[in-house]
Amino acid sequence: MTSANPVTLPLAGFTPQHFQLSVAGKVATVTLNRPEKKNPLTFESYRELADFFLAAQKEEDIKAIVVTGAGGNFSSGGDVFEIIGPLVAMETKDLLKFTRMTGELVKTMRACPQPIIAAIDGICAGAGAIIAMASDLRFGTAETKVAFLFNRVGLAGCDMGACAMLPRIVGQGRAAELLYTGRVLRGDEAERWGFLNRLVARENVLADAQALAAELADGPTFANAMTKRMLEMEWAMSVETAIEAEAVAQALCMQTEDFARAYHAFAAKQKPVFEGN
């Protein structure tokens, strides 16, 4: 359907064509950057973002990722004229290629070992809301406006994993309300519902997200990656199976140098310095 700029490692040396990327220490910040249109997605940006998060799975220097939008908005979702218009004219096989490609973005985000923090200001709609949903943590502002708009354009709410993931974040009934109505979930309500982890001043939302990302990146990152993987895997497990899986996972973490570092630092009444191994 579309080709994208090949993503190369290390990510610090990669220059995207369809979003901005900055790397500070062990934290990468992805900025959706079409502020004049509230940062909509295109065929090309979907593909390049999915390729970026796929490459991030093999990146050893980046330990946490922040996703944000330029110009006071997160993302307005798929571009009406660059995506929705062409979709109306497509045949089923090409539509399926597109919906599988968009779903791949969520899959690659969830498969990243790095925690992903969304810094959300202003409009966060449609596929933009999905990107926020697919992140591990979400910081927002009083001006944040989250909306899963699919039914507003005649589509089902089951887009890019929303029917699987959104109920696990806000609950089944609340997810149903958002997906059936497409209504706006504003910042204060989004925090009460648990969609936002934190509500902060809009001038601080990116810096606060980056600060937490840096804190996580300085933590026991092997263990953090294990936590993310188990959170994902245990959706489909019984409690008994999950307990056994966690026993195996934790035993592996107990073999890391970071576990030993934490013990020796505690014994010496010092703060541990983790190295992610």
mmCIF file of C-alpha atoms in Angstrom:
data_model
loop_
_atom_site.group_PDB
_atom_site.id
_atom_site.type_symbol
_atom_site.label_atom_id
_atom_site.label_comp_id
_atom_site.label_asym_id
_atom_site.label_seq_id
_atom_site.Cartn_x
_atom_site.Cartn_y
_atom_site.Cartn_z
ATOM 1 C CA MET A 1 0.000 0.000 0.000
ATOM 2 C CA THR A 2 2.799 2.360 0.818
ATOM 3 C CA SER A 3 6.523 2.352 1.390
ATOM 4 C CA ALA A 4 8.261 4.108 4.238
ATOM 5 C CA ASN A 5 11.671 5.403 5.134
ATOM 6 C CA PRO A 6 13.654 2.320 6.245
ATOM 7 C CA VAL A 7 14.351 2.489 9.968
ATOM 8 C CA THR A 8 17.985 1.882 10.862
ATOM 9 C CA LEU A 9 19.711 1.289 14.170
ATOM 10 C CA PRO A 10 20.803 2.927 16.345
ATOM 11 C CA LEU A 11 17.605 4.922 16.554
ATOM 12 C CA ALA A 12 19.555 7.993 17.656
ATOM 13 C CA GLY A 13 20.889 8.181 14.098
ATOM 14 C CA PHE A 14 17.547 7.659 12.346
ATOM 15 C CA THR A 15 15.780 10.601 10.681
ATOM 16 C CA PRO A 16 12.069 9.933 10.125
ATOM 17 C CA GLN A 17 10.201 11.483 7.237
ATOM 18 C CA HIS A 18 6.731 11.487 8.769
ATOM 19 C CA PHE A 19 7.281 12.375 12.426
ATOM 20 C CA GLN A 20 9.980 13.951 14.570
ATOM 21 C CA LEU A 21 12.392 11.903 16.658
ATOM 22 C CA SER A 22 14.704 13.132 19.384
ATOM 23 C CA VAL A 23 16.880 11.088 21.694
ATOM 24 C CA ALA A 24 18.149 12.316 25.064
ATOM 25 C CA GLY A 25 20.196 9.768 26.937
ATOM 26 C CA LYS A 26 18.181 6.560 27.091
ATOM 27 C CA VAL A 27 14.827 8.189 26.191
ATOM 28 C CA ALA A 28 13.431 8.616 22.682
ATOM 29 C CA THR A 29 10.646 11.127 22.032
ATOM 30 C CA VAL A 30 8.366 10.607 19.042
ATOM 31 C CA THR A 31 6.473 13.751 18.026
ATOM 32 C CA LEU A 32 3.571 13.634 15.584
ATOM 33 C CA ASN A 33 4.305 16.776 13.644
ATOM 34 C CA ARG A 34 1.608 18.206 11.408
ATOM 35 C CA PRO A 35 0.387 20.874 13.829
ATOM 36 C CA GLU A 36 -1.493 22.869 11.193
ATOM 37 C CA LYS A 37 -3.950 19.940 10.907
ATOM 38 C CA LYS A 38 -3.736 18.718 14.527
ATOM 39 C CA ASN A 39 -1.203 16.004 13.653
ATOM 40 C CA PRO A 40 -3.305 13.586 11.586
ATOM 41 C CA LEU A 41 -1.951 10.236 10.453
ATOM 42 C CA THR A 42 -1.408 9.236 6.829
ATOM 43 C CA PHE A 43 -0.701 5.932 5.104
ATOM 44 C CA GLU A 44 2.993 6.825 5.229
ATOM 45 C CA SER A 45 3.108 7.851 8.882
ATOM 46 C CA TYR A 46 1.259 4.698 9.969
ATOM 47 C CA ARG A 47 3.847 2.592 8.142
ATOM 48 C CA GLU A 48 6.854 4.524 9.421
ATOM 49 C CA LEU A 49 5.614 4.514 13.014
ATOM 50 C CA ALA A 50 5.042 0.753 12.881
ATOM 51 C CA ASP A 51 8.514 0.274 11.412
ATOM 52 C CA PHE A 52 9.993 2.506 14.129
ATOM 53 C CA PHE A 53 8.449 0.530 16.981
ATOM 54 C CA LEU A 54 9.443 -2.725 15.301
ATOM 55 C CA ALA A 55 13.057 -1.516 15.168
ATOM 56 C CA ALA A 56 12.826 -0.341 18.788
ATOM 57 C CA GLN A 57 12.372 -3.967 19.817
ATOM 58 C CA LYS A 58 16.011 -4.557 18.838
ATOM 59 C CA GLU A 59 17.376 -1.231 20.101
ATOM 60 C CA GLU A 60 19.611 -1.668 23.140
ATOM 61 C CA ASP A 61 20.392 1.984 23.893
ATOM 62 C CA ILE A 62 16.815 3.289 24.161
ATOM 63 C CA LYS A 63 15.147 2.215 27.410
ATOM 64 C CA ALA A 64 11.917 4.268 27.349
ATOM 65 C CA ILE A 65 9.854 6.076 24.704
ATOM 66 C CA VAL A 66 7.608 9.155 24.899
ATOM 67 C CA VAL A 67 4.950 9.822 22.245
ATOM 68 C CA THR A 68 3.486 13.304 21.868
ATOM 69 C CA GLY A 69 2.099 15.767 19.342
ATOM 70 C CA ALA A 70 3.223 19.190 18.185
ATOM 71 C CA GLY A 71 1.365 22.462 18.493
ATOM 72 C CA GLY A 72 -0.847 21.801 21.500
ATOM 73 C CA ASN A 73 -2.609 18.691 20.168
ATOM 74 C CA PHE A 74 -1.791 14.978 20.258
ATOM 75 C CA SER A 75 -3.425 13.705 17.060
ATOM 76 C CA SER A 76 -6.731 14.130 15.255
ATOM 77 C CA GLY A 77 -6.515 10.572 13.887
ATOM 78 C CA GLY A 78 -6.562 9.489 10.260
ATOM 79 C CA ASP A 79 -6.429 12.383 7.808
ATOM 80 C CA VAL A 80 -9.908 12.856 6.299
ATOM 81 C CA PHE A 81 -8.689 13.608 2.791
ATOM 82 C CA GLU A 82 -5.445 11.595 2.726
ATOM 83 C CA ILE A 83 -6.848 8.408 4.311
ATOM 84 C CA ILE A 84 -10.634 8.340 4.653
ATOM 85 C CA GLY A 85 -11.304 9.641 1.148
ATOM 86 C CA PRO A 86 -9.089 7.038 -0.570
ATOM 87 C CA LEU A 87 -10.521 4.250 1.631
ATOM 88 C CA VAL A 88 -14.021 4.886 0.281
ATOM 89 C CA ALA A 89 -12.776 4.013 -3.198
ATOM 90 C CA MET A 90 -10.837 0.856 -2.240
ATOM 91 C CA GLU A 91 -11.809 -2.774 -2.741
ATOM 92 C CA THR A 92 -12.087 -5.157 0.199
ATOM 93 C CA LYS A 93 -8.643 -6.729 -0.237
ATOM 94 C CA ASP A 94 -6.945 -3.320 -0.114
ATOM 95 C CA LEU A 95 -9.067 -2.218 2.831
ATOM 96 C CA LEU A 96 -7.945 -5.327 4.704
ATOM 97 C CA LYS A 97 -4.323 -4.523 3.914
ATOM 98 C CA PHE A 98 -4.875 -1.096 5.424
ATOM 99 C CA THR A 99 -6.635 -2.266 8.578
ATOM 100 C CA ARG A 100 -3.965 -4.897 9.150
ATOM 101 C CA MET A 101 -1.255 -2.252 8.720
ATOM 102 C CA THR A 102 -2.879 0.045 11.278
ATOM 103 C CA GLY A 103 -3.238 -2.866 13.678
ATOM 104 C CA GLU A 104 0.442 -3.618 13.188
ATOM 105 C CA LEU A 105 1.277 -0.251 14.746
ATOM 106 C CA VAL A 106 -0.468 -1.273 17.971
ATOM 107 C CA LYS A 107 1.133 -4.720 17.880
ATOM 108 C CA THR A 108 4.634 -3.268 17.530
ATOM 109 C CA MET A 109 4.026 -0.770 20.343
ATOM 110 C CA ARG A 110 2.863 -3.532 22.671
ATOM 111 C CA ALA A 111 5.771 -5.780 21.678
ATOM 112 C CA CYS A 112 8.373 -3.107 22.488
ATOM 113 C CA PRO A 113 10.265 -3.948 25.677
ATOM 114 C CA GLN A 114 10.498 -0.234 26.421
ATOM 115 C CA PRO A 115 7.737 1.429 28.456
ATOM 116 C CA ILE A 116 5.880 3.935 26.249
ATOM 117 C CA ILE A 117 4.464 7.096 27.816
ATOM 118 C CA ALA A 118 1.975 9.252 25.904
ATOM 119 C CA ALA A 119 2.071 12.997 26.648
ATOM 120 C CA ILE A 120 -1.398 14.112 25.560
ATOM 121 C CA ASP A 121 -2.539 17.695 25.168
ATOM 122 C CA GLY A 122 -5.531 18.927 23.176
ATOM 123 C CA ILE A 123 -7.151 16.707 20.569
ATOM 124 C CA CYS A 124 -6.539 12.958 20.894
ATOM 125 C CA ALA A 125 -9.061 11.391 18.540
ATOM 126 C CA GLY A 126 -9.614 8.300 16.408
ATOM 127 C CA ALA A 127 -6.313 6.611 15.664
ATOM 128 C CA GLY A 128 -4.650 9.193 17.911
ATOM 129 C CA ALA A 129 -6.717 7.885 20.815
ATOM 130 C CA ILE A 130 -5.665 4.362 19.834
ATOM 131 C CA ILE A 131 -1.966 5.305 19.965
ATOM 132 C CA ALA A 132 -2.548 6.769 23.422
ATOM 133 C CA MET A 133 -4.442 3.608 24.429
ATOM 134 C CA ALA A 134 -1.601 1.394 23.156
ATOM 135 C CA SER A 135 0.944 3.258 25.282
ATOM 136 C CA ASP A 136 1.785 1.938 28.734
ATOM 137 C CA LEU A 137 1.153 5.182 30.605
ATOM 138 C CA ARG A 138 -0.698 8.379 29.703
ATOM 139 C CA PHE A 139 -0.187 11.920 30.977
ATOM 140 C CA GLY A 140 -2.819 14.498 30.049
ATOM 141 C CA THR A 141 -3.985 18.029 30.733
ATOM 142 C CA ALA A 142 -7.258 19.748 31.545
ATOM 143 C CA GLU A 143 -7.423 20.570 27.828
ATOM 144 C CA THR A 144 -7.055 16.933 26.716
ATOM 145 C CA LYS A 145 -9.970 15.710 24.610
ATOM 146 C CA VAL A 146 -10.002 11.953 23.937
ATOM 147 C CA ALA A 147 -12.527 10.573 21.463
ATOM 148 C CA PHE A 148 -12.846 7.196 19.744
ATOM 149 C CA LEU A 149 -14.609 8.604 16.698
ATOM 150 C CA PHE A 150 -15.072 5.499 14.558
ATOM 151 C CA ASN A 151 -18.866 5.371 14.786
ATOM 152 C CA ARG A 152 -19.002 9.042 13.759
ATOM 153 C CA VAL A 153 -17.705 8.001 10.328
ATOM 154 C CA GLY A 154 -19.934 4.940 10.073
ATOM 155 C CA LEU A 155 -17.441 2.397 11.381
ATOM 156 C CA ALA A 156 -17.414 -0.021 14.297
ATOM 157 C CA GLY A 157 -15.546 0.742 17.476
ATOM 158 C CA CYS A 158 -13.533 -2.468 17.031
ATOM 159 C CA ASP A 159 -10.523 -0.729 15.516
ATOM 160 C CA MET A 160 -6.842 -1.509 16.124
ATOM 161 C CA GLY A 161 -7.595 -3.532 19.268
ATOM 162 C CA ALA A 162 -9.912 -1.025 20.964
ATOM 163 C CA CYS A 163 -12.522 -3.609 21.994
ATOM 164 C CA ALA A 164 -9.817 -5.726 23.605
ATOM 165 C CA MET A 165 -7.693 -3.044 25.248
ATOM 166 C CA LEU A 166 -9.954 -0.126 26.181
ATOM 167 C CA PRO A 167 -12.174 -2.186 28.561
ATOM 168 C CA ARG A 168 -9.048 -3.262 30.414
ATOM 169 C CA ILE A 169 -8.140 0.384 30.974
ATOM 170 C CA VAL A 170 -11.496 2.008 31.803
ATOM 171 C CA GLY A 171 -13.866 -0.949 32.269
ATOM 172 C CA GLN A 172 -16.374 -2.627 29.975
ATOM 173 C CA GLY A 173 -19.288 -0.245 30.473
ATOM 174 C CA ARG A 174 -17.232 2.901 30.052
ATOM 175 C CA ALA A 175 -15.457 1.503 27.011
ATOM 176 C CA ALA A 176 -18.823 0.628 25.479
ATOM 177 C CA GLU A 177 -20.044 4.181 26.035
ATOM 178 C CA LEU A 178 -16.990 5.703 24.364
ATOM 179 C CA LEU A 179 -17.040 3.285 21.419
ATOM 180 C CA TYR A 180 -20.821 3.473 20.811
ATOM 181 C CA THR A 181 -21.102 7.258 21.078
ATOM 182 C CA GLY A 182 -17.721 8.594 19.995
ATOM 183 C CA ARG A 183 -18.147 11.312 22.615
ATOM 184 C CA VAL A 184 -15.296 13.389 23.983
ATOM 185 C CA LEU A 185 -13.642 12.249 27.205
ATOM 186 C CA ARG A 186 -12.133 15.369 28.729
ATOM 187 C CA GLY A 187 -8.991 15.456 30.817
ATOM 188 C CA ASP A 188 -10.466 15.501 34.314
ATOM 189 C CA GLU A 189 -12.953 12.743 33.490
ATOM 190 C CA ALA A 190 -10.264 10.739 31.678
ATOM 191 C CA GLU A 191 -8.171 10.784 34.839
ATOM 192 C CA ARG A 192 -11.121 9.725 37.004
ATOM 193 C CA TRP A 193 -11.869 6.877 34.609
ATOM 194 C CA GLY A 194 -8.256 5.710 34.679
ATOM 195 C CA PHE A 195 -7.482 6.449 31.034
ATOM 196 C CA LEU A 196 -4.999 9.101 32.147
ATOM 197 C CA ASN A 197 -2.461 8.190 34.814
ATOM 198 C CA ARG A 198 -1.775 11.816 35.601
ATOM 199 C CA LEU A 199 -3.328 15.212 34.921
ATOM 200 C CA VAL A 200 -0.711 17.990 34.747
ATOM 201 C CA ALA A 201 -0.403 21.564 33.500
ATOM 202 C CA ARG A 202 -0.221 21.660 29.709
ATOM 203 C CA GLU A 203 3.124 23.476 29.799
ATOM 204 C CA ASN A 204 4.544 20.577 31.826
ATOM 205 C CA VAL A 205 2.962 17.530 30.204
ATOM 206 C CA LEU A 206 5.839 16.649 27.883
ATOM 207 C CA ALA A 207 8.567 17.428 30.414
ATOM 208 C CA ASP A 208 6.800 15.391 33.106
ATOM 209 C CA ALA A 209 6.373 12.442 30.743
ATOM 210 C CA GLN A 210 10.031 12.645 29.743
ATOM 211 C CA ALA A 211 11.083 12.851 33.392
ATOM 212 C CA LEU A 212 9.203 9.658 34.234
ATOM 213 C CA ALA A 213 10.594 8.013 31.097
ATOM 214 C CA ALA A 214 14.116 8.924 32.224
ATOM 215 C CA GLU A 215 13.387 7.534 35.675
ATOM 216 C CA LEU A 216 12.175 4.249 34.184
ATOM 217 C CA ALA A 217 15.143 4.171 31.797
ATOM 218 C CA ASP A 218 17.494 4.396 34.792
ATOM 219 C CA GLY A 219 15.685 1.553 36.536
ATOM 220 C CA PRO A 220 16.075 -2.222 36.185
ATOM 221 C CA THR A 221 15.128 -2.227 32.511
ATOM 222 C CA PHE A 222 15.343 -6.003 32.049
ATOM 223 C CA ALA A 223 12.799 -6.309 34.830
ATOM 224 C CA ASN A 224 10.686 -3.465 33.397
ATOM 225 C CA ALA A 225 10.565 -5.250 30.050
ATOM 226 C CA MET A 226 9.526 -8.434 31.835
ATOM 227 C CA THR A 227 6.726 -6.562 33.605
ATOM 228 C CA LYS A 228 5.434 -5.241 30.274
ATOM 229 C CA ARG A 229 5.590 -8.675 28.687
ATOM 230 C CA MET A 230 3.751 -10.335 31.568
ATOM 231 C CA LEU A 231 1.077 -7.628 31.638
ATOM 232 C CA GLU A 232 0.489 -8.460 27.986
ATOM 233 C CA MET A 233 0.646 -12.254 28.242
ATOM 234 C CA GLU A 234 -1.516 -12.607 31.322
ATOM 235 C CA TRP A 235 -4.612 -11.190 29.598
ATOM 236 C CA ALA A 236 -5.223 -14.661 28.205
ATOM 237 C CA MET A 237 -4.192 -16.701 31.266
ATOM 238 C CA SER A 238 -6.062 -18.139 34.204
ATOM 239 C CA VAL A 239 -4.905 -16.900 37.600
ATOM 240 C CA GLU A 240 -3.219 -20.243 38.263
ATOM 241 C CA THR A 241 -1.347 -20.142 34.955
ATOM 242 C CA ALA A 242 -0.394 -16.511 35.528
ATOM 243 C CA ILE A 243 1.052 -17.263 38.959
ATOM 244 C CA GLU A 244 3.216 -20.019 37.480
ATOM 245 C CA ALA A 245 4.311 -17.772 34.583
ATOM 246 C CA GLU A 246 5.238 -15.032 37.041
ATOM 247 C CA ALA A 247 7.230 -17.500 39.126
ATOM 248 C CA VAL A 248 9.349 -18.342 36.079
ATOM 249 C CA ALA A 249 9.674 -14.688 35.055
ATOM 250 C CA GLN A 250 10.692 -13.553 38.519
ATOM 251 C CA ALA A 251 13.230 -16.351 38.860
ATOM 252 C CA LEU A 252 14.856 -15.089 35.656
ATOM 253 C CA CYS A 253 14.942 -11.551 37.044
ATOM 254 C CA MET A 254 16.579 -12.862 40.212
ATOM 255 C CA GLN A 255 19.489 -14.011 38.060
ATOM 256 C CA THR A 256 20.206 -10.482 36.819
ATOM 257 C CA GLU A 257 23.073 -8.318 37.974
ATOM 258 C CA ASP A 258 20.562 -5.564 38.755
ATOM 259 C CA PHE A 259 18.969 -7.760 41.431
ATOM 260 C CA ALA A 260 22.381 -8.292 43.037
ATOM 261 C CA ARG A 261 23.188 -4.582 42.683
ATOM 262 C CA ALA A 262 20.004 -3.670 44.522
ATOM 263 C CA TYR A 263 20.856 -6.025 47.385
ATOM 264 C CA HIS A 264 24.445 -4.803 47.771
ATOM 265 C CA ALA A 265 23.343 -1.168 47.588
ATOM 266 C CA PHE A 266 20.685 -1.775 50.255
ATOM 267 C CA ALA A 267 23.231 -3.496 52.483
ATOM 268 C CA ALA A 268 25.572 -0.522 52.058
ATOM 269 C CA LYS A 269 22.717 1.965 52.614
ATOM 270 C CA GLN A 270 23.204 3.333 49.106
ATOM 271 C CA LYS A 271 20.904 3.912 46.140
ATOM 272 C CA PRO A 272 21.317 1.176 43.513
ATOM 273 C CA VAL A 273 22.639 2.127 40.102
ATOM 274 C CA PHE A 274 20.938 -0.189 37.630
ATOM 275 C CA GLU A 275 22.471 -1.155 34.299
ATOM 276 C CA GLY A 276 19.679 -3.196 32.763
ATOM 277 C CA ASN A 277 21.433 -6.565 32.912
#
